[in-house]
XYZ file of C-alpha atoms in Angstrom:
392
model
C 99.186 4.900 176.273
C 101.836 4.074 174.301
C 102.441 7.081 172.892
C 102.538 8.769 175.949
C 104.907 6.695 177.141
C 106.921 7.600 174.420
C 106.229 11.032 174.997
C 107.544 10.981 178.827
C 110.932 9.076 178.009
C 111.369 11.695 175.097
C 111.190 14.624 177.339
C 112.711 12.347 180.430
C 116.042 12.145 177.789
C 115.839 15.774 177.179
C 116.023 17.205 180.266
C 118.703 14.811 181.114
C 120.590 16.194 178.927
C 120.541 19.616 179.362
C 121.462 18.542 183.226
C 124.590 16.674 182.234
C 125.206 19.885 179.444
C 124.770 21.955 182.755
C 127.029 19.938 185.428
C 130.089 20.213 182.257
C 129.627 23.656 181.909
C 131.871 26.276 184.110
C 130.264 28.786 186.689
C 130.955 31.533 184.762
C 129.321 30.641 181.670
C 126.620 29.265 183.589
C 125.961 32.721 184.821
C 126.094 34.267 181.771
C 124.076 31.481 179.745
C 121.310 32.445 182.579
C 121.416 35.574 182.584
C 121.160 35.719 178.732
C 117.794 33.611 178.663
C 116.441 35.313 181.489
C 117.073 38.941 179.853
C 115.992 37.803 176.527
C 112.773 36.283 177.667
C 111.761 39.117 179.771
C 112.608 41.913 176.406
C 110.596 39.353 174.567
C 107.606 40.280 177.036
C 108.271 43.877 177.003
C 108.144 44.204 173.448
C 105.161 42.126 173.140
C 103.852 44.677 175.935
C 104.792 47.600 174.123
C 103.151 45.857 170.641
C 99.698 45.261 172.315
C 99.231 48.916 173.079
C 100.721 50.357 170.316
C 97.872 47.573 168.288
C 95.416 48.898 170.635
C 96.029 52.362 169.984
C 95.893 51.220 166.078
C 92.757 49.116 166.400
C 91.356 53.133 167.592
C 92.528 54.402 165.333
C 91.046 52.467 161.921
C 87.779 52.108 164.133
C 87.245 56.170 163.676
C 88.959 55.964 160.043
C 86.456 53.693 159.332
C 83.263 55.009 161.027
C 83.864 58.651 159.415
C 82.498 56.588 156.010
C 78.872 55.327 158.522
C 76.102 58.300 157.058
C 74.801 58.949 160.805
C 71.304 59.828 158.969
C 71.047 56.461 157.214
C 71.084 54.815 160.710
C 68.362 57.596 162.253
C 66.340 56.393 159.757
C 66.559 52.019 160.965
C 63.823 50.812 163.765
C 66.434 48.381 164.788
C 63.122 45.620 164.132
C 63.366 43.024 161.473
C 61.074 45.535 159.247
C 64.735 47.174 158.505
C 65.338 44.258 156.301
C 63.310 46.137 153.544
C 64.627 49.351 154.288
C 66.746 51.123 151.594
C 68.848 52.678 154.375
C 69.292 49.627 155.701
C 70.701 47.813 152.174
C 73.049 50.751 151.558
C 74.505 50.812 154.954
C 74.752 46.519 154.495
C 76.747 47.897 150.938
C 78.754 49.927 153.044
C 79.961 47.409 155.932
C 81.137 44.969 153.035
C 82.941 47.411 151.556
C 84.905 48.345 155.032
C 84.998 44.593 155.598
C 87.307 44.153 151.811
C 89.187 47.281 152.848
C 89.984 45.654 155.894
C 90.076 41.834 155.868
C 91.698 41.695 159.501
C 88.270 42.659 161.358
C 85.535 39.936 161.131
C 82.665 42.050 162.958
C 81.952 45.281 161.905
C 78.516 46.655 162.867
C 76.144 49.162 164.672
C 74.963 48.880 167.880
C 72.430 50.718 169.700
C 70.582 50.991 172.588
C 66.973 50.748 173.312
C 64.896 52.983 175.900
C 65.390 50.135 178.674
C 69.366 50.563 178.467
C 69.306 46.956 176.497
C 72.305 46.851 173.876
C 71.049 45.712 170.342
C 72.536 45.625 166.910
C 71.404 47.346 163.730
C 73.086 45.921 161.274
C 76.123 43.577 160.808
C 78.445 42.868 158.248
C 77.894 39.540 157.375
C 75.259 37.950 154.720
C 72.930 36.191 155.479
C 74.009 32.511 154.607
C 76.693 32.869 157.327
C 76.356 30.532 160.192
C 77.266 33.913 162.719
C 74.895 36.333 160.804
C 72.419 38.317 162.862
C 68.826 39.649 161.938
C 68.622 43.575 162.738
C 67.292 44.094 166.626
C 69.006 41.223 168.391
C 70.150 41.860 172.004
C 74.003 42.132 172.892
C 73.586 40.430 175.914
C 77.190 40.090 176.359
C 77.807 43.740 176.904
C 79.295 44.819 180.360
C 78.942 47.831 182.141
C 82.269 49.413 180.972
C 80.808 48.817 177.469
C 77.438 50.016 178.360
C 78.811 53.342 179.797
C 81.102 53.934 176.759
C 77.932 53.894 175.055
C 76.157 56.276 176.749
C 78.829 58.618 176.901
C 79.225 58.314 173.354
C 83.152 57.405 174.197
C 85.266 55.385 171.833
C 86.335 52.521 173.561
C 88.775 49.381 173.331
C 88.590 46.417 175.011
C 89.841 42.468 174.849
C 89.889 39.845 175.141
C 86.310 39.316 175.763
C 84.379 36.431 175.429
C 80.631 35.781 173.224
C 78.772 33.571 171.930
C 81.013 33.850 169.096
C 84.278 33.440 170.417
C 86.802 35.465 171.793
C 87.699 38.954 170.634
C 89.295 42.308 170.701
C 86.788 44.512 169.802
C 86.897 48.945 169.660
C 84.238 51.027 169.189
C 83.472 55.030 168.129
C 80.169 56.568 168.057
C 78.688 57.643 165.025
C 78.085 61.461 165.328
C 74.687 63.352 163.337
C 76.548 66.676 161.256
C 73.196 68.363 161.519
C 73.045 67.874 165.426
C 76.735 67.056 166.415
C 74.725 64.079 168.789
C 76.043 60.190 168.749
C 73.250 57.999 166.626
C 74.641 54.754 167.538
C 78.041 53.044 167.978
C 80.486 51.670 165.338
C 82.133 48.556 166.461
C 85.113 46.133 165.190
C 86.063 42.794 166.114
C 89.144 41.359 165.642
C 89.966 37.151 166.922
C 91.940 37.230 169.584
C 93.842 33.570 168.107
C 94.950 36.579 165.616
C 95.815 39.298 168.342
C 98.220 37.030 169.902
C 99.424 35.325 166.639
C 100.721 39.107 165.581
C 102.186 39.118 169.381
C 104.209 36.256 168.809
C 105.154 37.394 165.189
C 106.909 40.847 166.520
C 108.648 39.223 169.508
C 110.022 35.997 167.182
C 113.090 37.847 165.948
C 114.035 38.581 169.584
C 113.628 34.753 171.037
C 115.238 34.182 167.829
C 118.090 36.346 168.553
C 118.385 34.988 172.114
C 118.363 31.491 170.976
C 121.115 31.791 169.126
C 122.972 33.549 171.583
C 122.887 30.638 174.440
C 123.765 28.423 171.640
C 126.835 30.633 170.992
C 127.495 30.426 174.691
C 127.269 26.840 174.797
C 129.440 25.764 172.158
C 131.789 28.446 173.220
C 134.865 26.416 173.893
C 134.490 23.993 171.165
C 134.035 27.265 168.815
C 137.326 28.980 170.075
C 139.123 25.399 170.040
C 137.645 24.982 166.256
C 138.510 28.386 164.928
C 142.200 27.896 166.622
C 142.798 24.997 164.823
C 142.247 26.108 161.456
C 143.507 29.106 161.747
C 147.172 28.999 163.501
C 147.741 32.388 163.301
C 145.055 33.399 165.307
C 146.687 30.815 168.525
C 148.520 33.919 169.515
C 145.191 35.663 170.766
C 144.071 34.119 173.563
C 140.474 34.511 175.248
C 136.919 33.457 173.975
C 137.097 36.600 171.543
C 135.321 34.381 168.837
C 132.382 33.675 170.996
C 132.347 37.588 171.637
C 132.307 38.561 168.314
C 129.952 36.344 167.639
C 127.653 37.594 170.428
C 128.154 41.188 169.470
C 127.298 41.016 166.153
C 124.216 39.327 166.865
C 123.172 42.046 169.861
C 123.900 44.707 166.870
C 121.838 43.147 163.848
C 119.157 42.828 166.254
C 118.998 46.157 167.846
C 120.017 47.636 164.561
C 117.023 45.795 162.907
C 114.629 46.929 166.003
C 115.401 50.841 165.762
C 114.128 50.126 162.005
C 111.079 48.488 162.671
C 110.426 51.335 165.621
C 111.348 54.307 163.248
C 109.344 52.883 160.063
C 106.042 52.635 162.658
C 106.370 55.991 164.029
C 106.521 57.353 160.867
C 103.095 55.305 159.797
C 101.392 56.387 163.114
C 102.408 60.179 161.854
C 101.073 59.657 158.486
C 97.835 57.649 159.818
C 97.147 60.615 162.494
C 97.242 63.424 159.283
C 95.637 61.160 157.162
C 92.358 60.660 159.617
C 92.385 64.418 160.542
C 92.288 65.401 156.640
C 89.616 62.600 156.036
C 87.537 63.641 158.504
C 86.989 67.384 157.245
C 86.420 65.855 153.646
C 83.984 63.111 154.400
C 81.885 65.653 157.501
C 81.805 68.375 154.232
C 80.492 65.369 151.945
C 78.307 64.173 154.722
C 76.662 67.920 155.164
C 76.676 68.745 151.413
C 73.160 67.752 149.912
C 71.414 66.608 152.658
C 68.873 69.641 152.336
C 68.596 69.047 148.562
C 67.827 65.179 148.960
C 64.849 66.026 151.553
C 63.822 68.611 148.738
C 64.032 65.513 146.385
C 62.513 63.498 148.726
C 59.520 65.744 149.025
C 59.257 66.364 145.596
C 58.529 62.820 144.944
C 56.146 62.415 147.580
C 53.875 65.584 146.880
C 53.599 64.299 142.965
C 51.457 61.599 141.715
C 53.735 61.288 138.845
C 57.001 62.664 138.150
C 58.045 62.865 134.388
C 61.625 62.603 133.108
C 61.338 66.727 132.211
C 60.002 67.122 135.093
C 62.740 64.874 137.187
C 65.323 66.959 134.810
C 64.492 69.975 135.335
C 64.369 69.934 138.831
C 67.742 68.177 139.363
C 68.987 70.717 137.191
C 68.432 73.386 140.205
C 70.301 71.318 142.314
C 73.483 69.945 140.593
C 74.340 73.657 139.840
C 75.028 74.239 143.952
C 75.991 70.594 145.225
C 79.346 68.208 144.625
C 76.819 65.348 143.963
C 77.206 64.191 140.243
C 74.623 61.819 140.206
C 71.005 62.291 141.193
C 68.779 59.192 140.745
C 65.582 57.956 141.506
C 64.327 54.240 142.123
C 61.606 52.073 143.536
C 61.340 49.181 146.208
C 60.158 46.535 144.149
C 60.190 42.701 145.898
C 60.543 39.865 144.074
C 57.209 38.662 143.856
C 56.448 42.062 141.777
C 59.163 42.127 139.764
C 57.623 40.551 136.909
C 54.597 42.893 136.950
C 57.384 45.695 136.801
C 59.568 44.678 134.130
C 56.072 44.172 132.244
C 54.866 47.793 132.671
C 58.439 49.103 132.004
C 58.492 48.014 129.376
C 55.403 48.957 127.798
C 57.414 52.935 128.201
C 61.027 51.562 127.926
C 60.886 49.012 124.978
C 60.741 45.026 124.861
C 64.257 44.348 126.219
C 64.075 46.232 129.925
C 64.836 44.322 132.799
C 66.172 45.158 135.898
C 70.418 44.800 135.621
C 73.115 44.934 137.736
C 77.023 45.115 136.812
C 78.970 42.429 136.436
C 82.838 41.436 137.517
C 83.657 43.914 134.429
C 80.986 46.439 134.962
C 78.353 45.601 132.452
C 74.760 45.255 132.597
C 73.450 41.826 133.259
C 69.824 40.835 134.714
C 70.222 41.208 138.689
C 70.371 38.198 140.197
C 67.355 36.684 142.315
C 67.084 38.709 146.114
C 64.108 39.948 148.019
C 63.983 43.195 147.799
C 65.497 45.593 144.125
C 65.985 48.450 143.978
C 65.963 49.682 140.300
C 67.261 53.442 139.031
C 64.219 55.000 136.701
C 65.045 58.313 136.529
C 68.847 59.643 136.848
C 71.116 62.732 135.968
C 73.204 61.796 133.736
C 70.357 60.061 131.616
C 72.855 57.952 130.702
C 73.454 56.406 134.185
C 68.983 56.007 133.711
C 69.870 54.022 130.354
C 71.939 51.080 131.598
């Protein structure tokens, strides 16, 4: 209670202040101490206006940059079912989120969403691992999702909205549909997340040079007359001009570092939307022609394993051979699902073939071979082209 007390007589003081300030103060510069918070607050909220969309319009934009590197045939191949957990597809596309997610640290959700034959939103996959209190198995209901989301879906539209509000707190959140090459159909829908504390955080951070700028202006205004009075008396000379000129001065010079330092900021991001836009259009064509490229010679792969009882290295050789001579890939491999509970009866029959010191690796901080760490599921390389690649 105390300190609330406190509290009340602090502000009670305040504001009795700024009314005796205001009762000293002429009409005139009343007027033009109003009218100077009044127009600086409401540019404030216009450029915080013009921010959100032009963040909105970014948020779009790094939601398609980043779904053009989502393989649409990885995610035909997911059940949406907890049975994705041991899914290669699956683990690669995990790979794949946690990559986007250290390429871009701002967005906490990134994942795939799709829907079921009831219309019920679900999720594929997430981002995060496991060990995180807001991680997600594969197949859990959205049941957050509204209509306008819903539709977007459907429609296979990309879509921003925010803030919204989940069971995991409140967001801005886009999302793009992840086109098939082969059929030109959406597969499911890519989706970001972004807080909303950090939204409005990067609001607040654009407008602060303009309240900044208008601060000091009403405390130019203010102190007007005790400025002129102050400059007057150390500076004789300067008696013979009459007029609040140094308040002026001051005030334009202000007004011209500010818009001066505005025009930058405006000019340096239309320039980075320009370069974004041509960087997105010449990213797509790449990553749709790397997309394409191969798929017909992994199925061939594919099916080449699963007609053969056992496929030799010569045999694996030769017929990669074939197919690196006609395709940008420069690395075919080969590997097994192997869980952990038969990874010991793996590493024993490898290396009966590969020698006494096989066991399955994985790279470390510095890129060299150390024995993979304990998970559920590995999945070890046997057979690659380059053999060296097969070696380590």
């Amino acid at each position: 209670m105390k300190f609330f007390s406190a509290l009340r007589r602090g502000f009670a003081g305040i504001i009795g202040c700024c009314l005796s300030f205001w009762r000293c103060i002429s009409p005139a510069r009343a007027l033009v101490l109003a009218a100077t918070v009044v127009g600086g607050l409401v540019y404030a909220g216009l450029m915080m206006r013009y921010k959100d969309a032009a963040m909105r319009q970014e948020l779009v934009m790094q939601t398609q940059f980043l779904a053009a590197a989502i393989p649409g045939n990885l995610v035909q191949a997911l059940s949406g079912t907890s049975e994705d957990l041991e899914r290669p597809e699956y683990q690669r596309l995990k790979s794949i989120l946690h990559t986007l997610r250290q390429q871009a640290p701002q967005y906490y959700f990134l994942y795939l969403a799709g829907e079921r034959p009831d219309g019920t939103i679900f999720f594929y996959i997430k981002n995060l691992s496991p060990d995180s209190p807001d991680y997600l198995p594969p197949g859990i209901a959205y049941e957050e999702a509204d209509q306008e989301y819903a539709d977007a879906f459907r429609r296979g539209d990309t879509l921003i909205n925010g803030p919204i509000k989940d069971r995991w707190g409140t967001w801005f959140a886009a999302q793009t549909p992840i086109i098939d090459v082969e059929t030109n159909k959406p597969v499911c829908t890519f989706g970001v997340d972004i807080a909303a504390a950090d939204w409005y955080g990067e609001l607040i951070h654009y407008a602060m040079p303009c309240l900044v700028a208008n601060l000091l202006l009403v405390i130019i205004i203010a102190l007007s007359p005790h400025v002129c009075e102050r400059v007057r008396s150390q500076h004789a000379p300067l008696c013979k001009y009459p007029g609040p000129w140094p308040t002026i001065l001051a005030y334009g010079l202000i007004v011209t570092a500010f818009i001066s330092w505005h025009s930058f900021q405006s000019e340096q991001y239309q320039r980075l939307l320009g370069f974004t836009h041509l960087a997105i259009c010449e990213s797509d064509l790449v990553m749709h022609k790397l997309q394409s490229t191969g798929s017909q010679e992994l199925k061939g792969l594919a099916n080449f394993f699963a007609a053969s009882d056992d496929v030799t290295e010569e045999e694996f050789n030769l017929f990669v051979y074939q197919l690196k001579q006609k395709c940008l890939f420069r690395i075919w491999g080969w590997g097994e699902i192997i869980t952990d509970a038969d990874r010991a009866r793996f590493e024993r029959t490898q290396r009966l073939r590969r020698g006494q010191d096989f066991c399955i690796v994985e790279p470390d901080g510095q890129g060299l071979p150390i024995p993979a760490r304990v998970r559920e599921v590995y999945y070890p390389l046997q057979l690659a082209v380059p053999s060296e690649l097969g070696g380590q």
